[in-house]
Amino acid sequence: MNSLEDIIDTEEYRDTIATVDDKGKRVWLYPKKPKGRYYNRRKLVSVVLLILFFGAPLIKIDGNPLFLFNVFERKFVLFGRLFLPADFHLFVLATITFFVFIILFTVAFGRVWCGWACPQTIFMEMVFRRIEYWIEGDANQQRKLNKRPWDKDKVIRKTSKQLIFFAISLLIAHAAMAYMVGIEQTIAIISKPPTENLAGFVGLMAFTGVFYGVFAKFREQACIAVCPYGRLQSVLLTKDSVGVAYDFERGEPRGKLKKKQSAANSNKPLKLDDLEKPQGDCVDCKLCVHVCPTGIDIRNGSQMECVNCTACIDACDAVMEKIEKPKGLIRYASHNNIENKTNWKLRNPRVLAYTAVLFILVGLQAFLLMERGKYEVTLLRAPGSLYNEQPNGNITNVYNARIINKSNENASFTFKLKNSKGKIHFAGNTLKVAKSETAEGVFVLELPPGEVKSLKTEVEIEVWDSKQKIETIHTVFLGPGG
């Protein structure tokens, strides 16, 4: 039986992270600038998503913004459709559906979202990092610049970089505010002096400070230490989940390229045939580590810090091309694909189960959205009130009316009794409700004594807007009884 000293911990790397040293201090990462087919594709995807992010607040559908998440006034707009507190059940169901989709997507494709569509990755790698490369150069140039004494060139580079970072953070904050309060109110806030809207100005600067802090200083720590998704993947990923993976079957044992004896004694230029190749395809160049924005070694296996950005795939493919080996030593694959030398497929019991649940939730959500009307009407007897007998013998009850207008137009409503000779007395005759608002009113329902034959008489009240009948509501009318 092996003693504790004989046991080798093959996953010791999981006990530490690349961005913190043994003393617990931050290790600043200098990722090498990536290049390759996946990086080019990610740039195209990022451009599309950035255009959507900054352009969506300007898009209107039937007078509503494309998206609005106004938590202050409890108004939410998704694809031009307004949702008010009365639609809370739809919001809850949509949230559940979204999380099931995230679970399904993660089980099938790992953290593809993080590498290709997450706002943190897009802004960090495709905006802020690219500006840094442009101003300060690649990884080695950045290290040298930081070690240099402060001279005119360093001051200009560092100052200009931080000013641009702050300006972009300010722009992102304006876009975020447009999603929360609408583009019109955002323009109103920024077009007036801060003293006229102090709360809006403070909120805008707070957002700017957060974004600047994250992208200029906090950086990859947002993915490693804050985002819960990286930890969630540990319970979602299976050996069939597809992600950025190192082909350990093909790459090991790894080793560096060495000169052959005959080539070492020659003064001629070296060729590929003059080098001794390791048994595995991995030449231990560590370029996959140098380009990683979170500083991990993908060859160690699936890790919480990996955001599936594909930078290591491009770096490894370039090396494989130079040493005349097939590309794909690091590629999109599952553990079982690599171990069993098979192509990946989506059909497995776990994926099928989540897919079935997702289809059910989407179907239910679609049904509820189709059944959702433009107005929501509530009629209730005034609490604590009984009936009243009028001098002419008629009986009256008092009712409260509440109407939620979910449409994009102002509306007026009238109430009519169905199959009755009674009358409805409403102040002003109509109840007016502005678009996206709620209005309440009180009316008196008067019935002749011949129609009140019991203690509780059921009556039907029709609700009409200016064009058509909206709804027929059944309610109870109290009377003296038989």
Short mmCIF file of C-alpha atoms in Angstrom, two decimals:
data_model
loop_
_atom_site.label_atom_id
_atom_site.label_comp_id
_atom_site.label_asym_id
_atom_site.label_seq_id
_atom_site.Cartn_x
_atom_site.Cartn_y
_atom_site.Cartn_z
CA MET A 1 0.00 0.00 0.00
CA ASN A 2 1.40 3.42 -0.94
CA SER A 3 2.25 5.89 1.79
CA LEU A 4 1.06 9.50 1.66
CA GLU A 5 4.52 10.54 0.45
CA ASP A 6 4.22 8.20 -2.54
CA ILE A 7 0.92 9.68 -3.72
CA ILE A 8 1.36 12.34 -6.38
CA ASP A 9 -1.33 15.01 -6.58
CA THR A 10 -1.97 15.31 -10.33
CA GLU A 11 -4.41 18.18 -9.81
CA GLU A 12 -2.28 20.34 -7.56
CA TYR A 13 -2.80 23.22 -10.00
CA ARG A 14 -6.39 23.51 -8.79
CA ASP A 15 -5.17 24.67 -5.37
CA THR A 16 -3.94 27.98 -6.76
CA ILE A 17 -4.86 30.50 -9.43
CA ALA A 18 -2.50 32.21 -11.85
CA THR A 19 -3.49 35.72 -10.79
CA VAL A 20 -2.52 35.39 -7.10
CA ASP A 21 0.96 34.55 -5.79
CA ASP A 22 1.93 32.50 -2.72
CA LYS A 23 1.60 35.57 -0.50
CA GLY A 24 -1.90 36.35 -1.72
CA LYS A 25 -0.89 39.35 -3.81
CA ARG A 26 -2.31 40.11 -7.24
CA VAL A 27 -0.26 38.90 -10.20
CA TRP A 28 -0.86 41.19 -13.17
CA LEU A 29 -1.38 39.24 -16.39
CA TYR A 30 0.09 40.25 -19.73
CA PRO A 31 -1.69 38.01 -22.28
CA LYS A 32 -0.01 37.82 -25.66
CA LYS A 33 -2.10 39.29 -28.47
CA PRO A 34 -4.01 36.43 -30.10
CA LYS A 35 -4.41 35.93 -33.81
CA GLY A 36 -5.96 33.24 -35.94
CA ARG A 37 -9.21 32.02 -37.47
CA TYR A 38 -11.16 31.80 -34.21
CA TYR A 39 -10.00 35.23 -33.10
CA ASN A 40 -11.14 36.70 -36.42
CA ARG A 41 -14.54 35.07 -36.01
CA ARG A 42 -14.85 36.37 -32.48
CA LYS A 43 -14.07 39.87 -33.71
CA LEU A 44 -16.95 39.68 -36.20
CA VAL A 45 -19.34 38.37 -33.54
CA SER A 46 -18.20 41.10 -31.14
CA VAL A 47 -18.78 43.85 -33.70
CA VAL A 48 -22.35 42.62 -34.26
CA LEU A 49 -23.06 42.37 -30.52
CA LEU A 50 -21.56 45.80 -29.78
CA ILE A 51 -23.71 47.37 -32.51
CA LEU A 52 -26.76 45.69 -30.98
CA PHE A 53 -25.80 46.79 -27.46
CA PHE A 54 -25.37 50.47 -28.33
CA GLY A 55 -28.10 50.54 -31.00
CA ALA A 56 -30.93 48.71 -29.24
CA PRO A 57 -31.98 51.70 -27.04
CA LEU A 58 -32.61 53.68 -30.25
CA ILE A 59 -34.96 51.06 -31.73
CA LYS A 60 -38.71 51.54 -31.18
CA ILE A 61 -41.54 49.07 -31.76
CA ASP A 62 -45.05 50.57 -31.63
CA GLY A 63 -43.69 53.44 -29.55
CA ASN A 64 -41.93 51.19 -27.04
CA PRO A 65 -38.17 50.65 -26.86
CA LEU A 66 -36.84 47.27 -27.94
CA PHE A 67 -35.68 46.59 -24.37
CA LEU A 68 -36.34 48.42 -21.12
CA PHE A 69 -35.58 47.29 -17.56
CA ASN A 70 -36.98 50.16 -15.51
CA VAL A 71 -36.86 48.78 -11.97
CA PHE A 72 -37.62 52.24 -10.57
CA GLU A 73 -41.08 52.46 -12.16
CA ARG A 74 -41.49 48.67 -12.41
CA LYS A 75 -41.80 48.70 -16.17
CA PHE A 76 -40.12 46.14 -18.40
CA VAL A 77 -40.15 45.94 -22.18
CA LEU A 78 -38.98 42.89 -24.09
CA PHE A 79 -38.95 43.06 -27.89
CA GLY A 80 -41.32 46.03 -27.79
CA ARG A 81 -43.90 44.41 -25.49
CA LEU A 82 -44.61 46.12 -22.19
CA PHE A 83 -44.69 44.11 -18.96
CA LEU A 84 -46.03 45.63 -15.75
CA PRO A 85 -46.15 44.27 -12.16
CA ALA A 86 -49.38 42.47 -13.08
CA ASP A 87 -47.30 40.34 -15.47
CA PHE A 88 -44.96 39.19 -12.72
CA HIS A 89 -45.89 35.54 -13.35
CA LEU A 90 -44.67 35.89 -16.94
CA PHE A 91 -41.41 37.39 -15.72
CA VAL A 92 -40.87 34.53 -13.26
CA LEU A 93 -41.61 31.94 -15.94
CA ALA A 94 -39.28 33.69 -18.41
CA THR A 95 -36.53 33.71 -15.77
CA ILE A 96 -36.95 29.99 -15.13
CA THR A 97 -36.91 29.33 -18.88
CA PHE A 98 -33.74 31.36 -19.25
CA PHE A 99 -31.95 29.43 -16.51
CA VAL A 100 -33.01 26.09 -17.99
CA PHE A 101 -31.64 27.28 -21.33
CA ILE A 102 -28.35 28.26 -19.67
CA ILE A 103 -28.14 24.84 -18.00
CA LEU A 104 -28.87 23.04 -21.27
CA PHE A 105 -26.42 25.17 -23.20
CA THR A 106 -23.69 24.59 -20.60
CA VAL A 107 -24.28 20.83 -20.44
CA ALA A 108 -23.98 20.65 -24.23
CA PHE A 109 -21.41 23.32 -25.10
CA GLY A 110 -19.63 24.27 -21.87
CA ARG A 111 -18.75 27.95 -21.54
CA VAL A 112 -19.17 29.00 -25.16
CA TRP A 113 -21.29 31.92 -23.91
CA CYS A 114 -18.37 33.25 -21.84
CA GLY A 115 -15.93 33.25 -24.73
CA TRP A 116 -18.18 34.52 -27.49
CA ALA A 117 -21.06 36.58 -26.10
CA CYS A 118 -20.49 37.59 -22.46
CA PRO A 119 -20.29 41.41 -22.18
CA GLN A 120 -17.34 41.12 -19.79
CA THR A 121 -15.31 39.15 -22.34
CA ILE A 122 -16.36 41.24 -25.33
CA PHE A 123 -15.52 44.59 -23.74
CA MET A 124 -12.35 43.33 -22.04
CA GLU A 125 -10.80 41.38 -24.91
CA MET A 126 -12.24 43.12 -27.96
CA VAL A 127 -12.31 46.74 -26.78
CA PHE A 128 -10.12 47.57 -23.78
CA ARG A 129 -7.40 44.98 -24.44
CA ARG A 130 -7.13 45.93 -28.12
CA ILE A 131 -6.72 49.61 -27.15
CA GLU A 132 -3.99 48.53 -24.75
CA TYR A 133 -2.20 46.60 -27.50
CA TRP A 134 -2.49 49.64 -29.78
CA ILE A 135 -1.04 52.10 -27.22
CA GLU A 136 1.42 49.99 -25.22
CA GLY A 137 2.22 47.11 -27.59
CA ASP A 138 2.14 43.35 -27.08
CA ALA A 139 2.75 41.52 -23.80
CA ASN A 140 6.55 41.88 -23.69
CA GLN A 141 6.38 45.55 -24.64
CA GLN A 142 3.86 46.17 -21.87
CA ARG A 143 6.13 44.51 -19.30
CA LYS A 144 9.08 46.62 -20.39
CA LEU A 145 6.99 49.80 -20.33
CA ASN A 146 5.82 49.13 -16.79
CA LYS A 147 9.39 48.51 -15.58
CA ARG A 148 10.74 51.66 -17.25
CA PRO A 149 11.25 54.87 -15.27
CA TRP A 150 8.58 57.49 -15.78
CA ASP A 151 9.58 59.53 -18.81
CA LYS A 152 7.62 61.64 -21.28
CA ASP A 153 6.73 58.70 -23.53
CA LYS A 154 5.51 56.55 -20.64
CA VAL A 155 3.40 59.37 -19.20
CA ILE A 156 1.77 60.01 -22.57
CA ARG A 157 1.03 56.32 -23.17
CA LYS A 158 -0.31 55.62 -19.69
CA THR A 159 -2.36 58.81 -19.46
CA SER A 160 -3.89 58.47 -22.91
CA LYS A 161 -4.80 54.83 -22.24
CA GLN A 162 -6.56 55.64 -18.98
CA LEU A 163 -8.41 58.62 -20.49
CA ILE A 164 -9.67 56.44 -23.35
CA PHE A 165 -10.66 53.72 -20.87
CA PHE A 166 -12.64 56.27 -18.84
CA ALA A 167 -14.33 57.69 -21.95
CA ILE A 168 -15.44 54.22 -23.08
CA SER A 169 -16.64 53.41 -19.55
CA LEU A 170 -18.68 56.62 -19.63
CA LEU A 171 -20.20 55.59 -22.97
CA ILE A 172 -21.09 52.13 -21.60
CA ALA A 173 -22.67 53.77 -18.54
CA HIS A 174 -24.87 55.95 -20.77
CA ALA A 175 -25.99 52.86 -22.72
CA ALA A 176 -26.73 50.98 -19.49
CA MET A 177 -28.79 53.91 -18.21
CA ALA A 178 -30.74 53.99 -21.50
CA TYR A 179 -31.73 50.38 -20.88
CA MET A 180 -32.96 51.29 -17.39
CA VAL A 181 -34.81 54.58 -17.87
CA GLY A 182 -35.15 54.91 -21.66
CA ILE A 183 -33.15 56.85 -24.23
CA GLU A 184 -35.32 60.00 -23.94
CA GLN A 185 -34.80 60.31 -20.18
CA THR A 186 -31.09 59.55 -20.56
CA ILE A 187 -30.72 62.38 -23.09
CA ALA A 188 -32.66 64.66 -20.74
CA ILE A 189 -30.31 63.82 -17.87
CA ILE A 190 -27.11 64.48 -19.82
CA SER A 191 -28.41 67.62 -21.54
CA LYS A 192 -29.10 69.44 -18.28
CA PRO A 193 -26.75 70.61 -15.52
CA PRO A 194 -26.07 67.93 -12.86
CA THR A 195 -27.78 70.06 -10.20
CA GLU A 196 -31.13 69.69 -11.99
CA ASN A 197 -31.01 65.89 -11.80
CA LEU A 198 -28.52 65.03 -9.09
CA ALA A 199 -29.74 61.44 -8.64
CA GLY A 200 -29.36 60.70 -12.36
CA PHE A 201 -25.90 62.27 -12.48
CA VAL A 202 -24.71 60.35 -9.41
CA GLY A 203 -26.07 57.11 -10.86
CA LEU A 204 -24.34 57.75 -14.18
CA MET A 205 -20.99 58.44 -12.54
CA ALA A 206 -21.37 55.41 -10.28
CA PHE A 207 -21.93 53.18 -13.31
CA THR A 208 -18.93 54.78 -15.03
CA GLY A 209 -16.74 54.14 -11.99
CA VAL A 210 -17.79 50.50 -11.80
CA PHE A 211 -17.16 49.86 -15.49
CA TYR A 212 -13.82 51.66 -15.41
CA GLY A 213 -12.73 49.75 -12.30
CA VAL A 214 -13.68 46.41 -13.81
CA PHE A 215 -12.08 46.86 -17.23
CA ALA A 216 -9.03 48.92 -16.23
CA LYS A 217 -8.10 47.25 -12.93
CA PHE A 218 -10.22 44.27 -11.88
CA ARG A 219 -10.21 42.61 -15.31
CA GLU A 220 -10.07 38.78 -15.33
CA GLN A 221 -10.85 38.69 -11.60
CA ALA A 222 -14.49 39.37 -12.51
CA CYS A 223 -14.58 35.96 -14.22
CA ILE A 224 -12.41 34.14 -11.68
CA ALA A 225 -13.57 35.54 -8.35
CA VAL A 226 -16.99 37.16 -8.88
CA CYS A 227 -18.97 35.49 -11.66
CA PRO A 228 -20.92 32.50 -10.29
CA TYR A 229 -21.14 30.85 -13.70
CA GLY A 230 -17.61 29.48 -13.51
CA ARG A 231 -18.47 27.69 -10.29
CA LEU A 232 -21.83 26.59 -11.63
CA GLN A 233 -20.17 24.77 -14.51
CA SER A 234 -18.53 22.32 -12.08
CA VAL A 235 -21.94 20.78 -11.38
CA LEU A 236 -23.24 21.11 -14.94
CA LEU A 237 -20.39 19.87 -17.08
CA THR A 238 -20.12 16.20 -17.90
CA LYS A 239 -17.53 14.20 -19.80
CA ASP A 240 -19.76 14.66 -22.87
CA SER A 241 -19.84 18.47 -22.58
CA VAL A 242 -18.03 20.21 -25.42
CA GLY A 243 -15.51 22.92 -24.63
CA VAL A 244 -12.01 24.09 -25.41
CA ALA A 245 -9.91 21.02 -24.59
CA TYR A 246 -6.36 19.73 -24.96
CA ASP A 247 -5.98 16.35 -26.70
CA PHE A 248 -3.89 14.63 -24.04
CA GLU A 249 -3.97 11.35 -25.97
CA ARG A 250 -2.20 12.96 -28.91
CA GLY A 251 -0.09 15.58 -27.14
CA GLU A 252 1.53 13.51 -24.35
CA PRO A 253 4.27 12.94 -23.48
CA ARG A 254 5.16 16.51 -24.32
CA GLY A 255 8.66 17.82 -24.85
CA LYS A 256 10.62 20.60 -26.50
CA LEU A 257 12.11 20.30 -29.99
CA LYS A 258 15.86 19.57 -29.84
CA LYS A 259 18.62 19.70 -32.44
CA LYS A 260 19.81 16.38 -33.83
CA GLN A 261 23.46 15.53 -33.28
CA SER A 262 24.33 15.96 -36.96
CA ALA A 263 22.58 19.33 -37.12
CA ALA A 264 24.23 20.53 -33.94
CA ASN A 265 27.66 20.06 -35.51
CA SER A 266 26.70 21.80 -38.74
CA ASN A 267 26.83 25.49 -39.58
CA LYS A 268 23.99 25.20 -42.10
CA PRO A 269 20.57 26.81 -41.38
CA LEU A 270 18.30 24.49 -39.40
CA LYS A 271 15.36 22.77 -41.11
CA LEU A 272 12.42 20.92 -39.59
CA ASP A 273 14.05 17.57 -40.37
CA ASP A 274 17.11 18.62 -38.34
CA LEU A 275 15.05 18.68 -35.12
CA GLU A 276 14.24 15.79 -32.83
CA LYS A 277 10.51 15.63 -32.17
CA PRO A 278 9.05 14.52 -28.83
CA GLN A 279 6.91 11.40 -28.73
CA GLY A 280 3.72 13.47 -28.33
CA ASP A 281 2.73 16.37 -30.59
CA CYS A 282 2.92 19.01 -27.82
CA VAL A 283 6.30 20.76 -28.02
CA ASP A 284 5.78 22.51 -24.66
CA CYS A 285 6.12 25.97 -26.19
CA LYS A 286 3.63 27.33 -23.61
CA LEU A 287 2.10 29.72 -26.15
CA CYS A 288 -1.32 28.45 -25.07
CA VAL A 289 -0.50 29.78 -21.59
CA HIS A 290 0.95 33.08 -22.85
CA VAL A 291 -2.19 34.01 -24.80
CA CYS A 292 -4.67 32.96 -22.09
CA PRO A 293 -6.49 36.01 -20.63
CA THR A 294 -6.91 34.22 -17.27
CA GLY A 295 -3.40 32.77 -17.17
CA ILE A 296 -4.25 29.06 -17.05
CA ASP A 297 -2.60 26.08 -18.72
CA ILE A 298 -5.34 24.40 -20.74
CA ARG A 299 -3.23 21.23 -20.86
CA ASN A 300 -4.10 20.61 -17.22
CA GLY A 301 -7.70 19.93 -18.19
CA SER A 302 -11.07 21.61 -17.59
CA GLN A 303 -10.73 24.52 -15.17
CA MET A 304 -13.05 27.03 -13.56
CA GLU A 305 -10.97 29.96 -14.86
CA CYS A 306 -11.26 28.92 -18.52
CA VAL A 307 -13.72 31.13 -20.42
CA ASN A 308 -13.47 29.20 -23.70
CA CYS A 309 -12.09 32.22 -25.56
CA THR A 310 -10.27 29.97 -28.12
CA ALA A 311 -7.04 32.03 -27.95
CA CYS A 312 -5.13 28.85 -27.05
CA ILE A 313 -6.61 27.04 -30.07
CA ASP A 314 -5.28 29.69 -32.47
CA ALA A 315 -1.86 29.75 -30.80
CA CYS A 316 -1.50 25.95 -30.85
CA ASP A 317 -2.74 25.64 -34.45
CA ALA A 318 -0.06 28.11 -35.56
CA VAL A 319 2.63 25.99 -33.87
CA MET A 320 1.29 22.74 -35.33
CA GLU A 321 1.36 24.30 -38.78
CA LYS A 322 5.02 25.27 -38.35
CA ILE A 323 6.12 21.78 -37.25
CA GLU A 324 3.96 20.16 -39.94
CA LYS A 325 1.54 18.44 -37.57
CA PRO A 326 -2.27 18.32 -37.89
CA LYS A 327 -4.12 21.20 -36.29
CA GLY A 328 -6.54 20.58 -33.46
CA LEU A 329 -4.21 19.55 -30.63
CA ILE A 330 -6.32 22.05 -28.69
CA ARG A 331 -9.84 22.20 -30.08
CA TYR A 332 -13.54 22.09 -29.26
CA ALA A 333 -14.13 18.59 -27.91
CA SER A 334 -15.42 16.69 -24.88
CA HIS A 335 -13.37 14.51 -22.55
CA ASN A 336 -14.98 11.38 -23.96
CA ASN A 337 -14.28 12.51 -27.55
CA ILE A 338 -10.58 12.75 -26.78
CA GLU A 339 -10.36 9.62 -24.67
CA ASN A 340 -12.35 7.46 -27.09
CA LYS A 341 -11.16 9.23 -30.25
CA THR A 342 -14.71 9.97 -31.40
CA ASN A 343 -16.54 12.99 -32.80
CA TRP A 344 -18.77 14.89 -30.40
CA LYS A 345 -22.55 14.58 -30.52
CA LEU A 346 -25.36 16.26 -28.64
CA ARG A 347 -27.63 13.31 -28.02
CA ASN A 348 -27.26 12.01 -24.50
CA PRO A 349 -29.90 11.45 -21.79
CA ARG A 350 -29.06 14.57 -19.81
CA VAL A 351 -29.25 16.88 -22.83
CA LEU A 352 -32.48 15.27 -24.03
CA ALA A 353 -34.08 15.67 -20.58
CA TYR A 354 -33.19 19.36 -20.32
CA THR A 355 -34.35 19.89 -23.92
CA ALA A 356 -37.76 18.38 -23.14
CA VAL A 357 -38.18 20.63 -20.08
CA LEU A 358 -37.09 23.66 -22.10
CA PHE A 359 -39.62 22.98 -24.87
CA ILE A 360 -42.42 22.65 -22.30
CA LEU A 361 -41.47 25.97 -20.66
CA VAL A 362 -41.16 27.77 -23.98
CA GLY A 363 -44.53 26.41 -25.10
CA LEU A 364 -46.19 27.53 -21.86
CA GLN A 365 -44.58 30.96 -22.13
CA ALA A 366 -45.75 31.35 -25.73
CA PHE A 367 -49.32 30.36 -24.79
CA LEU A 368 -49.46 32.86 -21.92
CA LEU A 369 -48.09 35.63 -24.10
CA MET A 370 -50.69 34.98 -26.80
CA GLU A 371 -53.47 34.99 -24.18
CA ARG A 372 -52.19 38.21 -22.65
CA GLY A 373 -54.55 41.07 -23.53
CA LYS A 374 -53.88 44.78 -23.86
CA TYR A 375 -55.93 45.59 -20.76
CA GLU A 376 -56.43 44.02 -17.37
CA VAL A 377 -59.69 44.88 -15.60
CA THR A 378 -60.54 44.24 -11.95
CA LEU A 379 -63.97 44.98 -10.42
CA LEU A 380 -64.49 44.45 -6.69
CA ARG A 381 -67.16 45.50 -4.26
CA ALA A 382 -65.95 48.30 -2.00
CA PRO A 383 -64.56 46.59 1.11
CA GLY A 384 -66.72 46.83 4.21
CA SER A 385 -69.74 48.28 2.37
CA LEU A 386 -73.25 46.80 2.33
CA TYR A 387 -76.24 47.62 0.17
CA ASN A 388 -78.30 50.83 0.38
CA GLU A 389 -82.04 51.25 -0.26
CA GLN A 390 -82.96 54.36 -2.22
CA PRO A 391 -86.21 56.38 -1.76
CA ASN A 392 -87.49 54.97 -5.06
CA GLY A 393 -87.02 51.43 -3.75
CA ASN A 394 -83.96 50.61 -5.82
CA ILE A 395 -80.93 48.91 -4.24
CA THR A 396 -77.36 50.20 -4.69
CA ASN A 397 -73.89 48.73 -4.20
CA VAL A 398 -70.53 50.50 -4.43
CA TYR A 399 -67.72 49.00 -6.53
CA ASN A 400 -64.05 49.76 -7.12
CA ALA A 401 -62.72 49.53 -10.68
CA ARG A 402 -59.05 49.13 -11.57
CA ILE A 403 -57.74 48.99 -15.15
CA ILE A 404 -54.17 48.39 -16.29
CA ASN A 405 -53.45 49.70 -19.77
CA LYS A 406 -50.66 47.58 -21.30
CA SER A 407 -51.03 49.09 -24.76
CA ASN A 408 -49.17 51.98 -26.36
CA GLU A 409 -52.25 54.22 -26.64
CA ASN A 410 -54.38 56.16 -24.19
CA ALA A 411 -57.78 54.60 -23.65
CA SER A 412 -61.21 55.42 -22.19
CA PHE A 413 -63.52 52.80 -20.71
CA THR A 414 -67.25 52.63 -19.98
CA PHE A 415 -69.22 50.06 -18.00
CA LYS A 416 -72.58 48.60 -19.05
CA LEU A 417 -74.97 46.20 -17.35
CA LYS A 418 -75.85 43.09 -19.33
CA ASN A 419 -79.45 41.76 -19.29
CA SER A 420 -80.59 44.22 -16.64
CA LYS A 421 -82.66 47.39 -16.28
CA GLY A 422 -80.27 48.70 -13.65
CA LYS A 423 -77.93 51.65 -14.00
CA ILE A 424 -74.24 52.34 -13.42
CA HIS A 425 -73.39 55.76 -12.00
CA PHE A 426 -69.76 56.59 -12.77
CA ALA A 427 -68.21 60.00 -12.13
CA GLY A 428 -67.42 61.45 -15.54
CA ASN A 429 -69.15 58.47 -17.24
CA THR A 430 -65.77 57.05 -18.39
CA LEU A 431 -62.53 55.89 -16.83
CA LYS A 432 -59.52 57.26 -18.69
CA VAL A 433 -56.22 55.36 -18.54
CA ALA A 434 -52.98 56.65 -20.06
CA LYS A 435 -50.76 54.25 -21.98
CA SER A 436 -48.63 51.98 -19.82
CA GLU A 437 -50.44 53.25 -16.73
CA THR A 438 -53.00 52.09 -14.17
CA ALA A 439 -56.17 53.95 -13.21
CA GLU A 440 -58.77 53.38 -10.51
CA GLY A 441 -62.32 54.61 -10.07
CA VAL A 442 -65.48 54.12 -8.03
CA PHE A 443 -68.98 53.58 -9.38
CA VAL A 444 -72.42 52.86 -7.95
CA LEU A 445 -74.50 49.99 -9.36
CA GLU A 446 -78.28 50.52 -8.96
CA LEU A 447 -80.76 47.68 -9.49
CA PRO A 448 -84.56 47.65 -9.27
CA PRO A 449 -85.87 45.56 -6.34
CA GLY A 450 -87.42 43.04 -8.75
CA GLU A 451 -83.93 41.93 -9.86
CA VAL A 452 -82.61 41.49 -6.33
CA LYS A 453 -84.21 38.18 -5.39
CA SER A 454 -81.63 36.87 -2.91
CA LEU A 455 -78.94 37.97 -0.50
CA LYS A 456 -76.37 37.60 -3.29
CA THR A 457 -77.36 38.26 -6.86
CA GLU A 458 -74.96 37.58 -9.70
CA VAL A 459 -74.69 40.40 -12.24
CA GLU A 460 -72.72 40.76 -15.46
CA ILE A 461 -70.89 43.99 -16.26
CA GLU A 462 -69.47 44.67 -19.72
CA VAL A 463 -66.32 46.76 -20.07
CA TRP A 464 -66.04 48.73 -23.33
CA ASP A 465 -63.32 50.89 -24.78
CA SER A 466 -64.05 53.38 -27.55
CA LYS A 467 -64.17 50.62 -30.17
CA GLN A 468 -65.28 47.30 -28.75
CA LYS A 469 -66.21 45.23 -25.75
CA ILE A 470 -63.12 44.28 -23.80
CA GLU A 471 -64.44 41.89 -21.22
CA THR A 472 -67.55 40.68 -19.40
CA ILE A 473 -67.08 40.45 -15.65
CA HIS A 474 -69.28 38.42 -13.31
CA THR A 475 -69.66 39.88 -9.84
CA VAL A 476 -71.95 39.71 -6.82
CA PHE A 477 -74.61 42.26 -5.85
CA LEU A 478 -75.73 42.30 -2.21
CA GLY A 479 -79.36 42.90 -1.34
CA PRO A 480 -81.94 42.38 1.44
CA GLY A 481 -82.82 38.94 0.13
CA GLY A 482 -86.19 37.34 -0.47
#
